């Protein structure tokens, strides 16, 4: 396995082709509160993207770009891609973010950052000389069998959709 195929920073060494961690999280969708589990998603590919915090400039850019291009994100064969954003925010903050930005996909709450840790994206960050733990903006494309199809660490909010489109073309 090459370094490019391994998700660095995760305790399990999550790799392309490997099963992804299971989850069951509360969240907010366009029609209200919902609960989403990896088990219920089996049979359909999905994008799981991690972002630091709702309603911040970079996270808003990323979410709105996904919203604006969601219809173009198609699984080979025609179906639309299920998009799930994950942050440590509570469901209330997610609801405000979805309403303010008219987001058309689900955001999941990971307040204890257990899923972020499982994916290796809960990392030490540095800002203005201060070190703290937080979410590394990252994206994971999961295939219909629940295996990692592609991933991107340190995602640029403005270039995220282009990466997703390219990764989908390889499904």
mmCIF file of C-alpha atoms in Angstrom, residues 5-128:
data_model
loop_
_atom_site.group_PDB
_atom_site.id
_atom_site.type_symbol
_atom_site.label_atom_id
_atom_site.label_comp_id
_atom_site.label_asym_id
_atom_site.label_seq_id
_atom_site.Cartn_x
_atom_site.Cartn_y
_atom_site.Cartn_z
ATOM 1 C CA UNK A 5 -3.564 5.155 -0.496
ATOM 2 C CA UNK A 6 -3.414 5.404 3.293
ATOM 3 C CA UNK A 7 -5.270 7.989 5.346
ATOM 4 C CA UNK A 8 -2.557 9.368 7.585
ATOM 5 C CA UNK A 9 -3.348 10.237 11.162
ATOM 6 C CA UNK A 10 -6.015 7.600 11.729
ATOM 7 C CA UNK A 11 -5.307 4.929 14.285
ATOM 8 C CA UNK A 12 -6.622 2.202 12.006
ATOM 9 C CA UNK A 13 -4.685 3.268 8.913
ATOM 10 C CA UNK A 14 -7.880 3.615 6.872
ATOM 11 C CA UNK A 15 -6.986 2.885 3.246
ATOM 12 C CA UNK A 16 -8.661 2.965 -0.150
ATOM 13 C CA UNK A 17 -10.647 -0.274 -0.473
ATOM 14 C CA UNK A 18 -10.929 -0.765 3.305
ATOM 15 C CA UNK A 19 -14.251 -0.713 5.167
ATOM 16 C CA UNK A 20 -14.984 2.700 6.664
ATOM 17 C CA UNK A 21 -15.820 3.210 10.339
ATOM 18 C CA UNK A 22 -19.448 2.680 11.326
ATOM 19 C CA UNK A 23 -21.450 5.596 12.669
ATOM 20 C CA UNK A 24 -24.898 6.585 13.857
ATOM 21 C CA UNK A 25 -25.251 10.354 14.304
ATOM 22 C CA UNK A 26 -27.979 12.911 14.832
ATOM 23 C CA UNK A 27 -28.125 15.691 12.322
ATOM 24 C CA UNK A 28 -30.141 18.214 10.421
ATOM 25 C CA UNK A 29 -31.354 17.880 6.873
ATOM 26 C CA UNK A 30 -33.273 20.238 4.613
ATOM 27 C CA UNK A 31 -36.569 18.949 6.045
ATOM 28 C CA UNK A 32 -35.570 18.843 9.711
ATOM 29 C CA UNK A 33 -33.849 16.647 12.256
ATOM 30 C CA UNK A 34 -32.728 13.213 11.201
ATOM 31 C CA UNK A 35 -30.524 10.382 12.317
ATOM 32 C CA UNK A 36 -28.102 8.828 9.843
ATOM 33 C CA UNK A 37 -26.189 5.580 10.188
ATOM 34 C CA UNK A 38 -23.559 4.016 7.989
ATOM 35 C CA UNK A 39 -25.602 0.794 8.104
ATOM 36 C CA UNK A 40 -28.634 2.534 6.550
ATOM 37 C CA UNK A 41 -26.423 3.995 3.804
ATOM 38 C CA UNK A 42 -25.272 0.600 2.546
ATOM 39 C CA UNK A 43 -26.136 0.089 -1.089
ATOM 40 C CA UNK A 44 -25.474 3.689 -2.118
ATOM 41 C CA UNK A 45 -22.219 5.622 -2.441
ATOM 42 C CA UNK A 46 -21.956 8.765 -0.325
ATOM 43 C CA UNK A 47 -19.624 11.628 0.405
ATOM 44 C CA UNK A 48 -18.669 12.179 4.026
ATOM 45 C CA UNK A 49 -16.917 15.497 4.432
ATOM 46 C CA UNK A 50 -15.549 16.883 7.674
ATOM 47 C CA UNK A 51 -15.460 20.612 8.304
ATOM 48 C CA UNK A 52 -14.362 22.585 11.388
ATOM 49 C CA UNK A 53 -17.374 24.724 12.256
ATOM 50 C CA UNK A 54 -20.709 25.817 10.777
ATOM 51 C CA UNK A 55 -21.151 29.410 9.629
ATOM 52 C CA UNK A 56 -17.447 30.223 9.380
ATOM 53 C CA UNK A 57 -16.190 31.703 6.081
ATOM 54 C CA UNK A 58 -14.387 28.601 4.730
ATOM 55 C CA UNK A 59 -17.109 26.203 5.824
ATOM 56 C CA UNK A 60 -19.786 28.424 4.279
ATOM 57 C CA UNK A 61 -17.861 28.601 0.983
ATOM 58 C CA UNK A 62 -17.505 24.824 0.931
ATOM 59 C CA UNK A 63 -21.124 24.066 1.848
ATOM 60 C CA UNK A 64 -22.586 26.594 -0.604
ATOM 61 C CA UNK A 65 -20.397 25.292 -3.424
ATOM 62 C CA UNK A 66 -21.637 21.759 -2.727
ATOM 63 C CA UNK A 67 -25.233 23.072 -2.599
ATOM 64 C CA UNK A 68 -24.811 24.869 -5.921
ATOM 65 C CA UNK A 69 -23.329 21.826 -7.691
ATOM 66 C CA UNK A 70 -25.207 19.019 -5.958
ATOM 67 C CA UNK A 71 -27.259 18.162 -9.066
ATOM 68 C CA UNK A 72 -24.008 17.683 -11.015
ATOM 69 C CA UNK A 73 -22.547 15.232 -8.492
ATOM 70 C CA UNK A 74 -23.778 12.016 -10.064
ATOM 71 C CA UNK A 75 -22.793 8.437 -9.442
ATOM 72 C CA UNK A 76 -21.770 6.663 -12.644
ATOM 73 C CA UNK A 77 -25.064 5.217 -13.827
ATOM 74 C CA UNK A 78 -27.138 8.269 -13.049
ATOM 75 C CA UNK A 79 -28.061 8.561 -9.358
ATOM 76 C CA UNK A 80 -27.253 11.680 -7.368
ATOM 77 C CA UNK A 81 -24.572 11.472 -4.711
ATOM 78 C CA UNK A 82 -25.662 11.567 -1.047
ATOM 79 C CA UNK A 83 -23.637 14.301 0.672
ATOM 80 C CA UNK A 84 -23.142 14.368 4.444
ATOM 81 C CA UNK A 85 -21.191 17.090 6.232
ATOM 82 C CA UNK A 86 -19.777 16.331 9.694
ATOM 83 C CA UNK A 87 -18.651 18.804 12.359
ATOM 84 C CA UNK A 88 -18.460 19.002 16.152
ATOM 85 C CA UNK A 89 -21.339 21.515 16.119
ATOM 86 C CA UNK A 90 -24.568 20.745 17.957
ATOM 87 C CA UNK A 91 -27.773 20.118 16.021
ATOM 88 C CA UNK A 92 -29.035 23.650 16.796
ATOM 89 C CA UNK A 93 -26.011 25.262 15.126
ATOM 90 C CA UNK A 94 -26.450 22.928 12.144
ATOM 91 C CA UNK A 95 -30.100 23.940 11.816
ATOM 92 C CA UNK A 96 -29.175 27.649 11.730
ATOM 93 C CA UNK A 97 -26.473 26.963 9.128
ATOM 94 C CA UNK A 98 -28.814 24.953 6.886
ATOM 95 C CA UNK A 99 -31.576 27.557 7.094
ATOM 96 C CA UNK A 100 -29.323 30.569 6.560
ATOM 97 C CA UNK A 101 -27.532 29.014 3.570
ATOM 98 C CA UNK A 102 -30.507 27.023 2.174
ATOM 99 C CA UNK A 103 -28.425 23.846 2.151
ATOM 100 C CA UNK A 104 -29.972 20.875 0.392
ATOM 101 C CA UNK A 105 -28.028 18.093 2.088
ATOM 102 C CA UNK A 106 -27.611 16.710 5.605
ATOM 103 C CA UNK A 107 -25.179 17.937 8.240
ATOM 104 C CA UNK A 108 -24.258 15.585 11.088
ATOM 105 C CA UNK A 109 -23.311 16.460 14.653
ATOM 106 C CA UNK A 110 -20.170 14.789 16.059
ATOM 107 C CA UNK A 111 -19.813 16.721 19.349
ATOM 108 C CA UNK A 112 -17.468 14.221 20.984
ATOM 109 C CA UNK A 113 -15.504 14.036 17.689
ATOM 110 C CA UNK A 114 -15.586 10.213 17.803
ATOM 111 C CA UNK A 115 -16.198 9.907 14.056
ATOM 112 C CA UNK A 116 -13.560 12.540 13.292
ATOM 113 C CA UNK A 117 -11.103 10.543 15.384
ATOM 114 C CA UNK A 118 -12.076 7.287 13.651
ATOM 115 C CA UNK A 119 -11.304 8.920 10.294
ATOM 116 C CA UNK A 120 -8.088 10.465 11.616
ATOM 117 C CA UNK A 121 -9.197 14.061 11.070
ATOM 118 C CA UNK A 122 -9.274 15.194 14.714
ATOM 119 C CA UNK A 123 -5.782 16.701 14.729
ATOM 120 C CA UNK A 124 -3.547 19.219 16.435
ATOM 121 C CA UNK A 125 -3.897 22.587 14.701
ATOM 122 C CA UNK A 126 -2.028 25.840 15.064
ATOM 123 C CA UNK A 127 -3.470 29.329 14.675
ATOM 124 C CA UNK A 128 -1.674 32.547 15.590
#
